[in-house]
Amino acid sequence: MTGADRSGLTDRAVAADEVRRAAHGATYEDDGVVLSTAGLPDWLEPVARAARTVRPQQLSRFLPPSDGRGRQSAVLILFGEGADGRPELLLMERAGSLRSHAGQPSFPGGALDPEDGDPRTTGPLRAALREAEEETGLDPAGVQLFGVLPSLYIPVSQFVVTSVLGWWHTPSPVGAVDPAETARVFTVPVADLTDPAHRVTVVHPSGHHGPGFTVESALVWGFTAGVIDRLLHYAGWEQPWDRSREVPLDWRA
């Protein structure tokens, strides 16, 4: 990044950008946290490349407030291979009783705790793994972190979300650890996410239109669907789909 490019960024954004780009063909390690692209399966390389090069504005129009407002959080976007060897993605469905984003399919994740460390550098990496373990029971030792996406903002909950990319090289059993927080944990074949038959435009009661996916008896929408949509696009996996297929959301969404 040139000096001119950096001039428009806060110190927080510059630090996060350095971490995000650090694993470009190498291994980044800081205070016991490792971010590495070494040994990834070939099919994941387009995702790793997208993580290194995509800019915040290419992911969403909702960017973190420049004044630093928002609660720092992280999610784990975990890619693995199913029993049939097909690439898949780990998702969970939030409990319907939760105060925010109730009942929504989502990536594992949550707010940073003080012990996670600096939110500008490796804090989101620790938080993403910790939250995923707490919510799904996965073994973090089986996960290789290989990329970080630019942080985005969820206005309705005022979360600043950093998406951490992981390769599930050694899968472990997963399930809903706390039913009060998680309704279920499931995996979705990437082929289903790219299949035009599973793609829809979700219409919120507010009038907002966004991408959606009808997979595994669930409608994936909102922040999660938006990030998946952009990852598929910038990884070169997106297939043409009918954007006129609309699914209205319930007014309580």
PDB file of C-alpha atoms in Angstrom:
ATOM      1  CA  MET A   1       0.000   0.000   0.000  1.00  0.00           C
ATOM      2  CA  THR A   2       1.385   3.395  -0.929  1.00  0.00           C
ATOM      3  CA  GLY A   3       1.657   6.366   1.397  1.00  0.00           C
ATOM      4  CA  ALA A   4      -1.167   8.023  -0.478  1.00  0.00           C
ATOM      5  CA  ASP A   5      -3.390   5.009   0.092  1.00  0.00           C
ATOM      6  CA  ARG A   6      -2.567   4.896   3.776  1.00  0.00           C
ATOM      7  CA  SER A   7      -3.326   8.590   4.356  1.00  0.00           C
ATOM      8  CA  GLY A   8      -7.069   7.963   4.304  1.00  0.00           C
ATOM      9  CA  LEU A   9      -6.961   5.144   6.863  1.00  0.00           C
ATOM     10  CA  THR A  10      -7.066   5.212  10.634  1.00  0.00           C
ATOM     11  CA  ASP A  11      -4.233   3.628  12.631  1.00  0.00           C
ATOM     12  CA  ARG A  12      -6.645   0.786  13.427  1.00  0.00           C
ATOM     13  CA  ALA A  13      -7.320   0.144   9.735  1.00  0.00           C
ATOM     14  CA  VAL A  14      -3.629   0.273   8.804  1.00  0.00           C
ATOM     15  CA  ALA A  15      -2.715  -2.248  11.523  1.00  0.00           C
ATOM     16  CA  ALA A  16      -5.513  -4.589  10.491  1.00  0.00           C
ATOM     17  CA  ASP A  17      -4.511  -4.271   6.854  1.00  0.00           C
ATOM     18  CA  GLU A  18      -0.947  -5.305   7.670  1.00  0.00           C
ATOM     19  CA  VAL A  19      -2.192  -8.461   9.410  1.00  0.00           C
ATOM     20  CA  ARG A  20      -4.603  -9.197   6.570  1.00  0.00           C
ATOM     21  CA  ARG A  21      -1.842  -9.106   3.961  1.00  0.00           C
ATOM     22  CA  ALA A  22       0.867 -10.743   6.057  1.00  0.00           C
ATOM     23  CA  ALA A  23       0.181 -14.300   4.940  1.00  0.00           C
ATOM     24  CA  HIS A  24       0.718 -13.502   1.264  1.00  0.00           C
ATOM     25  CA  GLY A  25       2.554 -16.673   0.315  1.00  0.00           C
ATOM     26  CA  ALA A  26       4.130 -16.922   3.740  1.00  0.00           C
ATOM     27  CA  THR A  27       3.424 -17.447   7.425  1.00  0.00           C
ATOM     28  CA  TYR A  28       2.601 -14.666   9.858  1.00  0.00           C
ATOM     29  CA  GLU A  29       3.022 -15.345  13.568  1.00  0.00           C
ATOM     30  CA  ASP A  30       2.511 -12.976  16.454  1.00  0.00           C
ATOM     31  CA  ASP A  31       2.219 -13.849  20.142  1.00  0.00           C
ATOM     32  CA  GLY A  32       1.328 -17.451  19.401  1.00  0.00           C
ATOM     33  CA  VAL A  33      -1.234 -16.714  16.701  1.00  0.00           C
ATOM     34  CA  VAL A  34      -0.387 -18.125  13.281  1.00  0.00           C
ATOM     35  CA  LEU A  35      -1.827 -17.007   9.955  1.00  0.00           C
ATOM     36  CA  SER A  36      -0.528 -19.096   7.057  1.00  0.00           C
ATOM     37  CA  THR A  37      -1.373 -20.061   3.484  1.00  0.00           C
ATOM     38  CA  ALA A  38       1.168 -22.907   3.467  1.00  0.00           C
ATOM     39  CA  GLY A  39      -0.258 -26.289   2.555  1.00  0.00           C
ATOM     40  CA  LEU A  40      -3.753 -25.157   1.611  1.00  0.00           C
ATOM     41  CA  PRO A  41      -5.597 -27.346  -0.912  1.00  0.00           C
ATOM     42  CA  ASP A  42      -5.472 -25.917  -4.421  1.00  0.00           C
ATOM     43  CA  TRP A  43      -9.206 -25.215  -4.481  1.00  0.00           C
ATOM     44  CA  LEU A  44      -8.834 -22.737  -1.611  1.00  0.00           C
ATOM     45  CA  GLU A  45      -6.193 -20.602  -3.320  1.00  0.00           C
ATOM     46  CA  PRO A  46      -8.778 -18.342  -5.038  1.00  0.00           C
ATOM     47  CA  VAL A  47     -10.280 -17.584  -1.620  1.00  0.00           C
ATOM     48  CA  ALA A  48      -6.859 -16.837  -0.108  1.00  0.00           C
ATOM     49  CA  ARG A  49      -6.065 -14.577  -3.057  1.00  0.00           C
ATOM     50  CA  ALA A  50      -9.357 -12.719  -2.670  1.00  0.00           C
ATOM     51  CA  ALA A  51      -8.659 -12.170   1.037  1.00  0.00           C
ATOM     52  CA  ARG A  52      -5.303 -10.577   0.201  1.00  0.00           C
ATOM     53  CA  THR A  53      -6.603  -8.228  -2.459  1.00  0.00           C
ATOM     54  CA  VAL A  54     -10.236  -7.317  -1.798  1.00  0.00           C
ATOM     55  CA  ARG A  55     -10.941  -3.820  -0.503  1.00  0.00           C
ATOM     56  CA  PRO A  56     -13.607  -2.962   2.098  1.00  0.00           C
ATOM     57  CA  GLN A  57     -15.799  -1.106  -0.419  1.00  0.00           C
ATOM     58  CA  GLN A  58     -15.862  -4.200  -2.607  1.00  0.00           C
ATOM     59  CA  LEU A  59     -17.512  -6.182   0.177  1.00  0.00           C
ATOM     60  CA  SER A  60     -20.140  -3.814   1.533  1.00  0.00           C
ATOM     61  CA  ARG A  61     -21.279  -0.212   1.720  1.00  0.00           C
ATOM     62  CA  PHE A  62     -21.524  -0.609   5.499  1.00  0.00           C
ATOM     63  CA  LEU A  63     -18.014   0.159   6.761  1.00  0.00           C
ATOM     64  CA  PRO A  64     -16.815   0.695  10.352  1.00  0.00           C
ATOM     65  CA  PRO A  65     -17.494   4.219  11.649  1.00  0.00           C
ATOM     66  CA  SER A  66     -14.447   6.454  11.308  1.00  0.00           C
ATOM     67  CA  ASP A  67     -14.841   7.656  14.909  1.00  0.00           C
ATOM     68  CA  GLY A  68     -14.194   4.156  16.261  1.00  0.00           C
ATOM     69  CA  ARG A  69     -17.766   3.436  17.368  1.00  0.00           C
ATOM     70  CA  GLY A  70     -19.037  -0.120  17.292  1.00  0.00           C
ATOM     71  CA  ARG A  71     -18.410  -3.283  19.269  1.00  0.00           C
ATOM     72  CA  GLN A  72     -15.455  -5.239  17.956  1.00  0.00           C
ATOM     73  CA  SER A  73     -16.322  -8.807  16.946  1.00  0.00           C
ATOM     74  CA  ALA A  74     -15.094 -11.626  14.744  1.00  0.00           C
ATOM     75  CA  VAL A  75     -16.514 -14.578  12.844  1.00  0.00           C
ATOM     76  CA  LEU A  76     -14.860 -17.736  11.545  1.00  0.00           C
ATOM     77  CA  ILE A  77     -15.459 -18.589   7.885  1.00  0.00           C
ATOM     78  CA  LEU A  78     -14.395 -22.220   8.016  1.00  0.00           C
ATOM     79  CA  PHE A  79     -13.883 -24.247   4.846  1.00  0.00           C
ATOM     80  CA  GLY A  80     -13.496 -28.017   4.989  1.00  0.00           C
ATOM     81  CA  GLU A  81     -14.083 -31.133   2.939  1.00  0.00           C
ATOM     82  CA  GLY A  82     -17.031 -33.439   3.515  1.00  0.00           C
ATOM     83  CA  ALA A  83     -16.952 -37.225   3.663  1.00  0.00           C
ATOM     84  CA  ASP A  84     -17.320 -37.232  -0.122  1.00  0.00           C
ATOM     85  CA  GLY A  85     -14.348 -34.891  -0.517  1.00  0.00           C
ATOM     86  CA  ARG A  86     -16.467 -31.959  -1.649  1.00  0.00           C
ATOM     87  CA  PRO A  87     -15.604 -28.478  -0.337  1.00  0.00           C
ATOM     88  CA  GLU A  88     -18.024 -27.252   2.301  1.00  0.00           C
ATOM     89  CA  LEU A  89     -18.611 -24.354   4.667  1.00  0.00           C
ATOM     90  CA  LEU A  90     -19.497 -24.470   8.376  1.00  0.00           C
ATOM     91  CA  LEU A  91     -22.569 -22.514   9.464  1.00  0.00           C
ATOM     92  CA  MET A  92     -24.797 -22.379  12.513  1.00  0.00           C
ATOM     93  CA  GLU A  93     -28.315 -21.220  13.237  1.00  0.00           C
ATOM     94  CA  ARG A  94     -28.738 -18.789  16.090  1.00  0.00           C
ATOM     95  CA  ALA A  95     -31.336 -19.553  18.747  1.00  0.00           C
ATOM     96  CA  GLY A  96     -34.697 -17.911  18.170  1.00  0.00           C
ATOM     97  CA  SER A  97     -34.695 -16.430  21.673  1.00  0.00           C
ATOM     98  CA  LEU A  98     -31.597 -14.257  21.195  1.00  0.00           C
ATOM     99  CA  ARG A  99     -31.950 -10.484  21.353  1.00  0.00           C
ATOM    100  CA  SER A 100     -30.100  -9.778  18.118  1.00  0.00           C
ATOM    101  CA  HIS A 101     -30.150 -11.723  14.826  1.00  0.00           C
ATOM    102  CA  ALA A 102     -32.408 -14.370  16.389  1.00  0.00           C
ATOM    103  CA  GLY A 103     -32.935 -17.488  14.283  1.00  0.00           C
ATOM    104  CA  GLN A 104     -30.521 -16.408  11.563  1.00  0.00           C
ATOM    105  CA  PRO A 105     -27.989 -18.760   9.987  1.00  0.00           C
ATOM    106  CA  SER A 106     -24.548 -17.306  10.579  1.00  0.00           C
ATOM    107  CA  PHE A 107     -20.856 -17.982  10.841  1.00  0.00           C
ATOM    108  CA  PRO A 108     -19.632 -18.934  14.316  1.00  0.00           C
ATOM    109  CA  GLY A 109     -18.411 -15.846  16.098  1.00  0.00           C
ATOM    110  CA  GLY A 110     -19.052 -13.074  18.567  1.00  0.00           C
ATOM    111  CA  ALA A 111     -17.652 -10.092  20.417  1.00  0.00           C
ATOM    112  CA  LEU A 112     -13.984  -9.820  21.337  1.00  0.00           C
ATOM    113  CA  ASP A 113     -13.077 -10.354  24.981  1.00  0.00           C
ATOM    114  CA  PRO A 114     -10.216  -8.418  26.597  1.00  0.00           C
ATOM    115  CA  GLU A 115      -8.098 -11.586  26.736  1.00  0.00           C
ATOM    116  CA  ASP A 116      -8.338 -11.951  22.958  1.00  0.00           C
ATOM    117  CA  GLY A 117      -5.884  -9.089  22.584  1.00  0.00           C
ATOM    118  CA  ASP A 118      -5.589  -6.110  20.284  1.00  0.00           C
ATOM    119  CA  PRO A 119      -8.612  -5.799  17.954  1.00  0.00           C
ATOM    120  CA  ARG A 120      -6.330  -4.053  15.451  1.00  0.00           C
ATOM    121  CA  THR A 121      -4.082  -7.075  14.989  1.00  0.00           C
ATOM    122  CA  THR A 122      -4.498 -10.634  16.259  1.00  0.00           C
ATOM    123  CA  GLY A 123      -7.468 -10.156  18.604  1.00  0.00           C
ATOM    124  CA  PRO A 124     -10.027 -11.115  15.934  1.00  0.00           C
ATOM    125  CA  LEU A 125      -8.097 -14.301  15.114  1.00  0.00           C
ATOM    126  CA  ARG A 126      -8.224 -15.474  18.720  1.00  0.00           C
ATOM    127  CA  ALA A 127     -11.843 -14.414  19.116  1.00  0.00           C
ATOM    128  CA  ALA A 128     -12.991 -16.225  15.969  1.00  0.00           C
ATOM    129  CA  LEU A 129     -11.472 -19.524  17.132  1.00  0.00           C
ATOM    130  CA  ARG A 130     -12.614 -19.098  20.732  1.00  0.00           C
ATOM    131  CA  GLU A 131     -16.194 -18.287  19.780  1.00  0.00           C
ATOM    132  CA  ALA A 132     -16.333 -21.127  17.258  1.00  0.00           C
ATOM    133  CA  GLU A 133     -15.175 -23.579  19.929  1.00  0.00           C
ATOM    134  CA  GLU A 134     -17.684 -22.212  22.453  1.00  0.00           C
ATOM    135  CA  GLU A 135     -20.609 -22.322  20.018  1.00  0.00           C
ATOM    136  CA  THR A 136     -19.954 -25.467  17.976  1.00  0.00           C
ATOM    137  CA  GLY A 137     -17.491 -27.503  20.057  1.00  0.00           C
ATOM    138  CA  LEU A 138     -14.925 -27.705  17.252  1.00  0.00           C
ATOM    139  CA  ASP A 139     -11.295 -28.371  18.128  1.00  0.00           C
ATOM    140  CA  PRO A 140      -9.237 -25.252  17.205  1.00  0.00           C
ATOM    141  CA  ALA A 141      -6.165 -27.473  16.778  1.00  0.00           C
ATOM    142  CA  GLY A 142      -7.745 -28.779  13.570  1.00  0.00           C
ATOM    143  CA  VAL A 143      -8.063 -25.317  12.033  1.00  0.00           C
ATOM    144  CA  GLN A 144      -5.466 -23.403  10.021  1.00  0.00           C
ATOM    145  CA  LEU A 145      -6.176 -19.675   9.773  1.00  0.00           C
ATOM    146  CA  PHE A 146      -5.155 -18.409   6.350  1.00  0.00           C
ATOM    147  CA  GLY A 147      -6.743 -15.031   5.749  1.00  0.00           C
ATOM    148  CA  VAL A 148      -8.634 -12.048   7.121  1.00  0.00           C
ATOM    149  CA  LEU A 149     -11.215  -9.940   5.309  1.00  0.00           C
ATOM    150  CA  PRO A 150     -11.582  -6.184   5.841  1.00  0.00           C
ATOM    151  CA  SER A 151     -13.778  -5.326   8.809  1.00  0.00           C
ATOM    152  CA  LEU A 152     -17.408  -4.447   8.069  1.00  0.00           C
ATOM    153  CA  TYR A 153     -20.228  -2.865  10.081  1.00  0.00           C
ATOM    154  CA  ILE A 154     -23.675  -4.187  11.002  1.00  0.00           C
ATOM    155  CA  PRO A 155     -25.727  -1.045  11.739  1.00  0.00           C
ATOM    156  CA  VAL A 156     -28.673  -2.821  13.397  1.00  0.00           C
ATOM    157  CA  SER A 157     -26.478  -4.373  16.113  1.00  0.00           C
ATOM    158  CA  GLN A 158     -23.579  -1.883  15.901  1.00  0.00           C
ATOM    159  CA  PHE A 159     -21.003  -4.643  15.553  1.00  0.00           C
ATOM    160  CA  VAL A 160     -17.719  -4.101  13.724  1.00  0.00           C
ATOM    161  CA  VAL A 161     -17.100  -7.572  12.300  1.00  0.00           C
ATOM    162  CA  THR A 162     -13.786  -9.021  11.155  1.00  0.00           C
ATOM    163  CA  SER A 163     -14.158 -12.207   9.108  1.00  0.00           C
ATOM    164  CA  VAL A 164     -11.342 -14.721   9.660  1.00  0.00           C
ATOM    165  CA  LEU A 165     -10.834 -17.456   7.076  1.00  0.00           C
ATOM    166  CA  GLY A 166      -9.935 -20.970   8.157  1.00  0.00           C
ATOM    167  CA  TRP A 167      -9.078 -24.334   6.610  1.00  0.00           C
ATOM    168  CA  TRP A 168     -10.520 -27.270   8.576  1.00  0.00           C
ATOM    169  CA  HIS A 169      -7.676 -29.669   7.859  1.00  0.00           C
ATOM    170  CA  THR A 170      -8.622 -32.032  10.699  1.00  0.00           C
ATOM    171  CA  PRO A 171     -12.402 -31.988  11.241  1.00  0.00           C
ATOM    172  CA  SER A 172     -13.763 -32.660  14.711  1.00  0.00           C
ATOM    173  CA  PRO A 173     -17.320 -33.367  15.872  1.00  0.00           C
ATOM    174  CA  VAL A 174     -19.492 -30.242  16.080  1.00  0.00           C
ATOM    175  CA  GLY A 175     -22.946 -29.437  17.387  1.00  0.00           C
ATOM    176  CA  ALA A 176     -24.904 -26.857  19.347  1.00  0.00           C
ATOM    177  CA  VAL A 177     -23.020 -26.460  22.637  1.00  0.00           C
ATOM    178  CA  ASP A 178     -25.586 -24.157  24.275  1.00  0.00           C
ATOM    179  CA  PRO A 179     -29.150 -24.459  22.921  1.00  0.00           C
ATOM    180  CA  ALA A 180     -29.911 -21.059  24.432  1.00  0.00           C
ATOM    181  CA  GLU A 181     -27.514 -19.535  21.912  1.00  0.00           C
ATOM    182  CA  THR A 182     -27.320 -22.003  19.038  1.00  0.00           C
ATOM    183  CA  ALA A 183     -30.207 -23.921  17.481  1.00  0.00           C
ATOM    184  CA  ARG A 184     -28.056 -26.114  15.242  1.00  0.00           C
ATOM    185  CA  VAL A 185     -24.679 -26.425  13.533  1.00  0.00           C
ATOM    186  CA  PHE A 186     -24.424 -27.631   9.953  1.00  0.00           C
ATOM    187  CA  THR A 187     -22.208 -27.694   6.878  1.00  0.00           C
ATOM    188  CA  VAL A 188     -23.146 -26.574   3.383  1.00  0.00           C
ATOM    189  CA  PRO A 189     -21.429 -27.869   0.224  1.00  0.00           C
ATOM    190  CA  VAL A 190     -19.843 -24.962  -1.643  1.00  0.00           C
ATOM    191  CA  ALA A 191     -21.400 -26.432  -4.796  1.00  0.00           C
ATOM    192  CA  ASP A 192     -24.844 -25.765  -3.298  1.00  0.00           C
ATOM    193  CA  LEU A 193     -23.907 -22.153  -2.566  1.00  0.00           C
ATOM    194  CA  THR A 194     -22.771 -21.617  -6.148  1.00  0.00           C
ATOM    195  CA  ASP A 195     -25.754 -23.439  -7.660  1.00  0.00           C
ATOM    196  CA  PRO A 196     -28.086 -20.820  -9.228  1.00  0.00           C
ATOM    197  CA  ALA A 197     -31.069 -22.904  -8.098  1.00  0.00           C
ATOM    198  CA  HIS A 198     -30.206 -22.064  -4.472  1.00  0.00           C
ATOM    199  CA  ARG A 199     -29.733 -18.322  -4.989  1.00  0.00           C
ATOM    200  CA  VAL A 200     -32.398 -15.697  -4.276  1.00  0.00           C
ATOM    201  CA  THR A 201     -32.781 -11.997  -3.605  1.00  0.00           C
ATOM    202  CA  VAL A 202     -33.999 -11.399  -0.063  1.00  0.00           C
ATOM    203  CA  VAL A 203     -36.348  -8.463   0.458  1.00  0.00           C
ATOM    204  CA  HIS A 204     -36.385  -6.976   3.955  1.00  0.00           C
ATOM    205  CA  PRO A 205     -39.541  -5.215   5.191  1.00  0.00           C
ATOM    206  CA  SER A 206     -37.480  -2.000   5.201  1.00  0.00           C
ATOM    207  CA  GLY A 207     -37.183  -2.320   1.424  1.00  0.00           C
ATOM    208  CA  HIS A 208     -33.525  -3.393   1.451  1.00  0.00           C
ATOM    209  CA  HIS A 209     -32.609  -6.033  -1.123  1.00  0.00           C
ATOM    210  CA  GLY A 210     -29.716  -8.431  -0.575  1.00  0.00           C
ATOM    211  CA  PRO A 211     -28.381 -11.825  -1.648  1.00  0.00           C
ATOM    212  CA  GLY A 212     -29.719 -15.011  -0.099  1.00  0.00           C
ATOM    213  CA  PHE A 213     -29.147 -18.753  -0.244  1.00  0.00           C
ATOM    214  CA  THR A 214     -31.715 -21.503   0.268  1.00  0.00           C
ATOM    215  CA  VAL A 215     -29.601 -24.385   1.565  1.00  0.00           C
ATOM    216  CA  GLU A 216     -29.916 -27.150   4.180  1.00  0.00           C
ATOM    217  CA  SER A 217     -33.538 -26.205   5.010  1.00  0.00           C
ATOM    218  CA  ALA A 218     -32.424 -22.669   5.821  1.00  0.00           C
ATOM    219  CA  LEU A 219     -32.552 -19.205   4.282  1.00  0.00           C
ATOM    220  CA  VAL A 220     -29.125 -17.617   4.654  1.00  0.00           C
ATOM    221  CA  TRP A 221     -29.394 -13.832   4.438  1.00  0.00           C
ATOM    222  CA  GLY A 222     -28.076 -10.604   5.917  1.00  0.00           C
ATOM    223  CA  PHE A 223     -24.402 -10.140   6.779  1.00  0.00           C
ATOM    224  CA  THR A 224     -23.562 -13.826   6.360  1.00  0.00           C
ATOM    225  CA  ALA A 225     -25.109 -14.098   2.898  1.00  0.00           C
ATOM    226  CA  GLY A 226     -23.489 -10.840   1.832  1.00  0.00           C
ATOM    227  CA  VAL A 227     -20.009 -12.050   2.744  1.00  0.00           C
ATOM    228  CA  ILE A 228     -20.569 -15.440   1.090  1.00  0.00           C
ATOM    229  CA  ASP A 229     -21.865 -13.701  -2.041  1.00  0.00           C
ATOM    230  CA  ARG A 230     -18.772 -11.486  -2.313  1.00  0.00           C
ATOM    231  CA  LEU A 231     -16.371 -14.354  -1.573  1.00  0.00           C
ATOM    232  CA  LEU A 232     -17.929 -16.454  -4.337  1.00  0.00           C
ATOM    233  CA  HIS A 233     -17.664 -13.505  -6.703  1.00  0.00           C
ATOM    234  CA  TYR A 234     -14.046 -12.562  -6.010  1.00  0.00           C
ATOM    235  CA  ALA A 235     -12.912 -16.193  -5.845  1.00  0.00           C
ATOM    236  CA  GLY A 236     -14.302 -16.647  -9.362  1.00  0.00           C
ATOM    237  CA  TRP A 237     -16.834 -19.263  -8.239  1.00  0.00           C
ATOM    238  CA  GLU A 238     -20.009 -17.289  -8.866  1.00  0.00           C
ATOM    239  CA  GLN A 239     -22.400 -18.561 -11.528  1.00  0.00           C
ATOM    240  CA  PRO A 240     -25.053 -16.407 -13.239  1.00  0.00           C
ATOM    241  CA  TRP A 241     -28.275 -16.522 -11.236  1.00  0.00           C
ATOM    242  CA  ASP A 242     -31.763 -15.067 -11.455  1.00  0.00           C
ATOM    243  CA  ARG A 243     -31.776 -11.963  -9.254  1.00  0.00           C
ATOM    244  CA  SER A 244     -35.491 -11.475  -9.894  1.00  0.00           C
ATOM    245  CA  ARG A 245     -36.284 -14.511  -7.691  1.00  0.00           C
ATOM    246  CA  GLU A 246     -37.310 -12.690  -4.528  1.00  0.00           C
ATOM    247  CA  VAL A 247     -37.997 -14.036  -1.045  1.00  0.00           C
ATOM    248  CA  PRO A 248     -39.682 -11.596   1.384  1.00  0.00           C
ATOM    249  CA  LEU A 249     -38.572 -11.658   5.000  1.00  0.00           C
ATOM    250  CA  ASP A 250     -40.965 -11.670   7.906  1.00  0.00           C
ATOM    251  CA  TRP A 251     -41.440  -8.200   9.426  1.00  0.00           C
ATOM    252  CA  ARG A 252     -39.800  -9.403  12.664  1.00  0.00           C
ATOM    253  CA  ALA A 253     -36.495 -10.163  10.878  1.00  0.00           C
TER     254      ALA A 253
END
